[in-house]
Coordinates of C-alpha atoms in Angstrom, one line a residue:
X1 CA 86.6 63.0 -44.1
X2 CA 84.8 65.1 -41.3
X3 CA 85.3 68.1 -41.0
X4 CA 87.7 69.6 -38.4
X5 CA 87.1 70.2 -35.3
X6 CA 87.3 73.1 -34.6
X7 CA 84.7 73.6 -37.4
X8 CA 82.6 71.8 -35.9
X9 CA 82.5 73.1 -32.4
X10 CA 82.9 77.0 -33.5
X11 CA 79.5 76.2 -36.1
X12 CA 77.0 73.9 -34.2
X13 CA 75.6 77.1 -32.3
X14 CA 74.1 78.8 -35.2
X15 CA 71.5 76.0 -35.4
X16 CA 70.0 77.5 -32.4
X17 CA 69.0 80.4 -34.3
X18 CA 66.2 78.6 -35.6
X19 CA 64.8 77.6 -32.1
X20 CA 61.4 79.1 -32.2
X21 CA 58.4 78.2 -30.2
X22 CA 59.8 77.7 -27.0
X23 CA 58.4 79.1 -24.6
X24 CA 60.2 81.5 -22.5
X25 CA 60.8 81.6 -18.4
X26 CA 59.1 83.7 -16.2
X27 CA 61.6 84.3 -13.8
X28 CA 63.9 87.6 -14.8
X29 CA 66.5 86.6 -17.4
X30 CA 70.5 87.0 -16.8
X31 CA 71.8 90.1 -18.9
X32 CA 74.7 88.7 -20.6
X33 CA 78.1 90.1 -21.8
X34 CA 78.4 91.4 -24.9
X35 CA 81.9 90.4 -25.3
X36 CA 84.4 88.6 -23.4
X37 CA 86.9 86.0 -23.5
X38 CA 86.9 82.5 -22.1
X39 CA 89.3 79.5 -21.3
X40 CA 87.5 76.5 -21.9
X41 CA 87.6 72.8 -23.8
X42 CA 85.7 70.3 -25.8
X43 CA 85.3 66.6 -26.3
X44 CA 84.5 64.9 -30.0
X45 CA 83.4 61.9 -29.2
X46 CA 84.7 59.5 -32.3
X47 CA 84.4 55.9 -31.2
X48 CA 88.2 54.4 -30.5
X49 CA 89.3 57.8 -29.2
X50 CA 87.8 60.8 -28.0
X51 CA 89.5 64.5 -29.7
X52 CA 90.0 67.2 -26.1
X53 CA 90.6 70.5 -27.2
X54 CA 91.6 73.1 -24.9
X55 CA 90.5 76.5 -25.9
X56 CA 90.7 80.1 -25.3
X57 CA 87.9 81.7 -26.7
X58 CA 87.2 85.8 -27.7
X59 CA 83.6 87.5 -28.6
X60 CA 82.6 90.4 -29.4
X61 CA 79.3 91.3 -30.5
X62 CA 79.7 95.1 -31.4
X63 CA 82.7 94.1 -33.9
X64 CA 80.8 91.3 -35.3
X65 CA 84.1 88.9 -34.9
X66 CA 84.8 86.0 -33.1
X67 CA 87.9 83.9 -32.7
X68 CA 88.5 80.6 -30.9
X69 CA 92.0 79.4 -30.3
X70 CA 92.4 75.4 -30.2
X71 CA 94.7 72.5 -29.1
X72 CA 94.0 69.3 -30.4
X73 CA 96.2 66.1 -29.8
X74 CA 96.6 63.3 -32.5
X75 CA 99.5 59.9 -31.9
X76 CA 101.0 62.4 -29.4
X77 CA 101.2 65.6 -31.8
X78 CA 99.4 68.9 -31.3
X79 CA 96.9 69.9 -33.3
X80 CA 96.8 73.9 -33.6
X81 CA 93.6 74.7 -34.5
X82 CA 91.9 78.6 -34.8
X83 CA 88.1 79.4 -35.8
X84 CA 87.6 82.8 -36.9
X85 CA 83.9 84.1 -37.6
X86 CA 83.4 88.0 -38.9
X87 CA 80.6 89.6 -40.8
X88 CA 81.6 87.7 -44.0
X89 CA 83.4 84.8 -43.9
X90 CA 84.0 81.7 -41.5
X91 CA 87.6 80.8 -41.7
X92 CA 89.8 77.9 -40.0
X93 CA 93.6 77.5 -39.8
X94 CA 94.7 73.7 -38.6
X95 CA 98.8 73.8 -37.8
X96 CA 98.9 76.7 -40.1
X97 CA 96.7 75.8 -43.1
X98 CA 93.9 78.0 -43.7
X99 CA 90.6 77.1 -45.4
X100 CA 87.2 78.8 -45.8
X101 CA 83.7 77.7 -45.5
X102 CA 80.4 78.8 -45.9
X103 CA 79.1 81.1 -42.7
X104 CA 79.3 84.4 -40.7
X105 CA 79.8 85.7 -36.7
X106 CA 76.1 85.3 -35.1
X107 CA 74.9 86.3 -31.7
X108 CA 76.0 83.5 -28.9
X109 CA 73.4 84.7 -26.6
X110 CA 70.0 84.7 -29.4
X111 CA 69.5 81.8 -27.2
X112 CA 68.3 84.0 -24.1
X113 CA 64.9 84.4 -24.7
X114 CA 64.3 80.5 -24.7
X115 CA 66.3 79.6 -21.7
X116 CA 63.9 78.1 -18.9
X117 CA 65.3 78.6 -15.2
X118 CA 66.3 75.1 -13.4
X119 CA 67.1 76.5 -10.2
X120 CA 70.7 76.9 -8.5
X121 CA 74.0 75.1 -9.0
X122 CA 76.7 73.4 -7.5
X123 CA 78.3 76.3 -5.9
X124 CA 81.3 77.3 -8.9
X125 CA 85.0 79.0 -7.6
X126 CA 83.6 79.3 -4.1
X127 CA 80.1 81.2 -5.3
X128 CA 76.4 80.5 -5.9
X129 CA 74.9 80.3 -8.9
X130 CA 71.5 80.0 -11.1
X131 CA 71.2 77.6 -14.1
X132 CA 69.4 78.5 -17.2
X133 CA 69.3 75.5 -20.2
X134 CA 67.8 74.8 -23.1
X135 CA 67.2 71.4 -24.8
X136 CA 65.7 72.0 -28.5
X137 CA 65.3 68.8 -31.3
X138 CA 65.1 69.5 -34.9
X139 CA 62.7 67.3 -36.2
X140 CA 63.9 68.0 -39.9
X141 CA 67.2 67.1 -39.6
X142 CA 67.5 65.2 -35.9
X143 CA 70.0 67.4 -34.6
X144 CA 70.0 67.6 -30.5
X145 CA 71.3 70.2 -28.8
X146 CA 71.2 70.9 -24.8
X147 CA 72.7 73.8 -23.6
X148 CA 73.0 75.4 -19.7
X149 CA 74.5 78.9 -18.6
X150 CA 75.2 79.2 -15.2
X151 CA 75.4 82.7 -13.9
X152 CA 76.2 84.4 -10.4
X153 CA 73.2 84.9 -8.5
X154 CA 74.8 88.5 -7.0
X155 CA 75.4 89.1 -10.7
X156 CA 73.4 87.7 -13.3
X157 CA 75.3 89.4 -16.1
X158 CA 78.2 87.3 -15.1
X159 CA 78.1 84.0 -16.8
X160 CA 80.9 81.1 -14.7
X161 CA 80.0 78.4 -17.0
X162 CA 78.5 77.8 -20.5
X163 CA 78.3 74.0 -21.2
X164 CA 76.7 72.8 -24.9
X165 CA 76.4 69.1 -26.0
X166 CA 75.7 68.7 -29.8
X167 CA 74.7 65.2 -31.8
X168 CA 73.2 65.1 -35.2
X169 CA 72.6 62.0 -38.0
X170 CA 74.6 64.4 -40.5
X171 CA 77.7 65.5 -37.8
X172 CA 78.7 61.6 -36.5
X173 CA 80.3 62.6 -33.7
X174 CA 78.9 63.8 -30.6
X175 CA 80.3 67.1 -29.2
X176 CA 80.7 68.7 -25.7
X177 CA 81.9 72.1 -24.9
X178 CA 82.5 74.0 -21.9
X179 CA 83.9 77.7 -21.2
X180 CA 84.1 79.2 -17.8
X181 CA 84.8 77.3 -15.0
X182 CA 85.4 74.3 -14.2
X183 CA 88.6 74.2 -14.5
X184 CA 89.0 77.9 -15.5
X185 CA 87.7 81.3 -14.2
X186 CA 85.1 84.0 -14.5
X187 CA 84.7 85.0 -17.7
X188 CA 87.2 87.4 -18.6
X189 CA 86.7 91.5 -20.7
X190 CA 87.7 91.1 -24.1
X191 CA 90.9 92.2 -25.6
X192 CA 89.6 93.5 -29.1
X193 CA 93.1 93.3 -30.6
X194 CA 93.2 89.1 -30.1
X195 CA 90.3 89.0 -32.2
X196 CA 91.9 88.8 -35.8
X197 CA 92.2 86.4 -38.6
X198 CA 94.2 83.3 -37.7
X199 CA 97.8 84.4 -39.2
X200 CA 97.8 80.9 -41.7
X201 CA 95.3 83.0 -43.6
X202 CA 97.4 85.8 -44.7
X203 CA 99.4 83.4 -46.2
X204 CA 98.6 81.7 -50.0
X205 CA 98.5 77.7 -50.0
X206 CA 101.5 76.6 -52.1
X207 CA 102.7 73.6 -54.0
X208 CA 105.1 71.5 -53.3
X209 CA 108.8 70.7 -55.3
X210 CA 107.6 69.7 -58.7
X211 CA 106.7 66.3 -58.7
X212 CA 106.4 63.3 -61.1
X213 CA 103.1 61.8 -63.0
X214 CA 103.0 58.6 -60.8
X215 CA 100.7 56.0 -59.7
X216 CA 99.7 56.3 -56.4
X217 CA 97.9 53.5 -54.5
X218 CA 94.8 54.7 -52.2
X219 CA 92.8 53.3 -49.9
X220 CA 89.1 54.3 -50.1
X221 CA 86.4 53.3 -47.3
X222 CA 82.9 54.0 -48.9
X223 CA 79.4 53.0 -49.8
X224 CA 79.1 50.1 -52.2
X225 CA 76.7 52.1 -54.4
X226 CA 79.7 54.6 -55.1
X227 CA 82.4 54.0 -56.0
X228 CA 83.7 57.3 -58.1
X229 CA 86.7 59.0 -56.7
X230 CA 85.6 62.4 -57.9
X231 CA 85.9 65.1 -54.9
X232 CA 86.8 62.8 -52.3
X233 CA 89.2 61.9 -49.6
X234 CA 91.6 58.6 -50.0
X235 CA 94.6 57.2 -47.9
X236 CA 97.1 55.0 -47.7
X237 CA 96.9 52.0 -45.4
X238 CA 97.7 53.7 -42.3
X239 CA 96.0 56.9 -43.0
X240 CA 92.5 55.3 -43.4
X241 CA 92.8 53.1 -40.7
X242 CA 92.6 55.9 -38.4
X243 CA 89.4 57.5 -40.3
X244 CA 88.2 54.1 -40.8
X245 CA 88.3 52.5 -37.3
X246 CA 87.1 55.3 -35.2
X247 CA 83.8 55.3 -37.6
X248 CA 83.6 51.4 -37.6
X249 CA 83.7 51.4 -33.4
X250 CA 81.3 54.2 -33.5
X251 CA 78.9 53.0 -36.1
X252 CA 79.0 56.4 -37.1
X253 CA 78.5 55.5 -41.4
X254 CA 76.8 52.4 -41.4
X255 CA 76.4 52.6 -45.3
X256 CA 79.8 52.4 -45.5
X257 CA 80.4 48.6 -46.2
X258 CA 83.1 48.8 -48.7
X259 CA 87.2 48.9 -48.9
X260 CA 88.7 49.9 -52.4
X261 CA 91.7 50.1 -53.0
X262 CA 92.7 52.0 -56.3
X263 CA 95.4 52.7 -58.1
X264 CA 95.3 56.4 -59.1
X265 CA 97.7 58.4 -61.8
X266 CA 98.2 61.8 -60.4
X267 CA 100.7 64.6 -60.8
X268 CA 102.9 64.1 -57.8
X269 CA 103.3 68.3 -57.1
X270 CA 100.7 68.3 -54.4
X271 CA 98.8 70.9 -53.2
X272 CA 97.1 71.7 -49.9
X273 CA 94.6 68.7 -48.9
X274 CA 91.1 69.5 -49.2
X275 CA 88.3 68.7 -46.9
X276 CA 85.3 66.5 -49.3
X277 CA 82.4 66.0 -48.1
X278 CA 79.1 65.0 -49.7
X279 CA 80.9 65.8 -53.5
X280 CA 82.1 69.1 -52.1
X281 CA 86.1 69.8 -51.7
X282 CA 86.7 73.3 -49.5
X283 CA 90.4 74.4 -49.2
X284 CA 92.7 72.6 -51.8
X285 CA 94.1 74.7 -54.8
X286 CA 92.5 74.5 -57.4
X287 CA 92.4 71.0 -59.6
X288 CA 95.6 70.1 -57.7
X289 CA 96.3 66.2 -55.7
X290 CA 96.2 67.3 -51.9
X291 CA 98.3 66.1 -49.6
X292 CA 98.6 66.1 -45.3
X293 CA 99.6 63.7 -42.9
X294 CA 96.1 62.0 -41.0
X295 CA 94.6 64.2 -38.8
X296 CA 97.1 66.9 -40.5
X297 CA 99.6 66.6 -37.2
X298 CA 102.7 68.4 -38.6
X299 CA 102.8 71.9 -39.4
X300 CA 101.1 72.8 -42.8
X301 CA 99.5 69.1 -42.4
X302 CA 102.9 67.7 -43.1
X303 CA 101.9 68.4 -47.2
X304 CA 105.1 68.0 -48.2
X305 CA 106.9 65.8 -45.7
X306 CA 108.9 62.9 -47.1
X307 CA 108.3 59.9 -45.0
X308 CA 104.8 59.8 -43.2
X309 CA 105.0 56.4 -42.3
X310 CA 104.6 56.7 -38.5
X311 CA 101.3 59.1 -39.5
X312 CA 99.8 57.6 -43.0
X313 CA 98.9 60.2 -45.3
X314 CA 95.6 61.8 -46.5
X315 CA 94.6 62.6 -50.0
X316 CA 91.8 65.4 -51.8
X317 CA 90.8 64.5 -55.7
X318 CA 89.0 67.7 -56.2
X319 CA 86.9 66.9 -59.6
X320 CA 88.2 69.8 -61.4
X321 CA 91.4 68.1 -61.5
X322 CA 90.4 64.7 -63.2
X323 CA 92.6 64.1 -66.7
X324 CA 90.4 64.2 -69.6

């Protein structure tokens, strides 16, 4: 499955870290705040449907932390989603599941020094405005980015509007994000207390009522030149239709050309469902079944519900977990 959203959005900035060589514009540069907070959305673009995320966003350089509070929307279900960043870990809550990944807070505005000047805007919330952007292509990897801050041209250290659009051959789906206005206001002083680790992570992931050994039918969309179920995601009918239709419209996986359907023994406890991608699995428990509703629309995912017809359901075999 990709991974969530609000991954996705919170990470794709810290490729611009590597953005060297670009030469850097002559006219004065804006002096940007060093923390703030900002209402905002942003648009994954996945083929049949398009995720919009409203967001509120906090940053604060001098405490190293960041925090960006989410609301997705799924068959008519919110989608609570929170990306924290501090000086050690990365860490997402979705509808009160928390998992960790790889990464650390990083400096939003390393992009300065490579911003060229385009002139003035469209005037924003009744004022005018200058427009810095950057476009940079990594030619390793593909990956696009595009990025313009508008700022007040009585106050260039106050930003109205950051806008950055993201595509890359390993990220499918092309994102869009925009804090500041429009819709929304100036951007706003910090309050340091907001800034915090979503509250799903103070909590531990749990099991579910003690389950059977059963045999569980999944649904797998994949390449044809693998076929092994080890640290991946399966479904049931309904649940990988919705992964599986979005990617067909899109093209996003065009190696995958193969439907399996399997039927799988497992120990019927399950645990929290696991995100696996490219034969990694990041926040299951342990060698435990995970479990959520598609898209993880109910709170906790829905790990646990009873009857997820209306949904389908989503399922992690972490490798550790395989019956010898």
């Amino acid at each position: 499955r990709p991974p969530p959203p609000g991954a996705a959005v919170g990470g794709l900035l810290a490729l611009l870290g590597g953005a060297l060589g670009l030469a850097p514009a002559a006219p004065p540069r804006p002096t940007l705040p060093e923390e703030f907070t900002a209402k905002g959305y942003s648009i994954i673009h996945s083929g049949s449907f398009d995720h919009n995320l409203t967001s509120l966003f906090f940053y604060s350089a001098p405490l190293n932390k960041s925090l960006q509070v989410s609301t997705d929307t799924y068959s008519g279900r919110k989608i609570m989603i929170n990306f924290y960043l501090d000086e050690t870990s990365q860490k997402e809550t979705a509808n009160g599941q928390c998992r960790t990944f790889p990464g650390a807070f990083y400096s939003l505005w390393a992009i300065v020094p490579y911003l060229s000047y385009v002139g003035t805007s469209e005037p924003m919330a009744g004022a005018a405005c200058d427009r810095w952007q950057l476009e940079w292509r990594d030619d390793d990897d593909g990956s696009e980015v595009a990025i313009t801050v508008d700022v007040l041209q009585s106050d260039s250290s106050r930003p109205v509007q950051y806008n950055v659009s993201f595509t890359s051959p390993s990220w499918p789906y092309p994102i869009e994000s925009i804090f500041g206005y429009p819709p929304w206001s100036f951007f706003d002083p910090v309050l340091k207390s907001e800034i915090s680790p979503p509250p799903g992570c103070n909590k531990t992931p749990y099991f579910c009522d003690s389950g059977a050994v059963e045999q569980v039918p999944m649904i797998r969309f994949h390449p044809s030149a693998h076929y092994s179920l080890l640290n991946t995601n399966t479904a049931d009918a309904r649940g990988d239709t919705s992964f599986m239709c979005p990617d067909i419209a899109n093209n996003v996986q065009p190696d995958y050309d193969v439907v399996t359907l399997y039927n799988v023994t497992v120990n019927s406890t399950w645990g929290q469902y696991a995100l696996c991608n490219h034969g990694v699995c990041r926040g299951g428990i342990g060698g435990a079944v995970g479990r959520e509703r598609s898209y993880g629309v109910t709170y906790m995912g829905g790990q646990c519900d009873k009857d997820v017809a209306d949904t389908g359901v989503w399922y992690s075999l972490p490798a550790e977990g395989e019956c010898q």
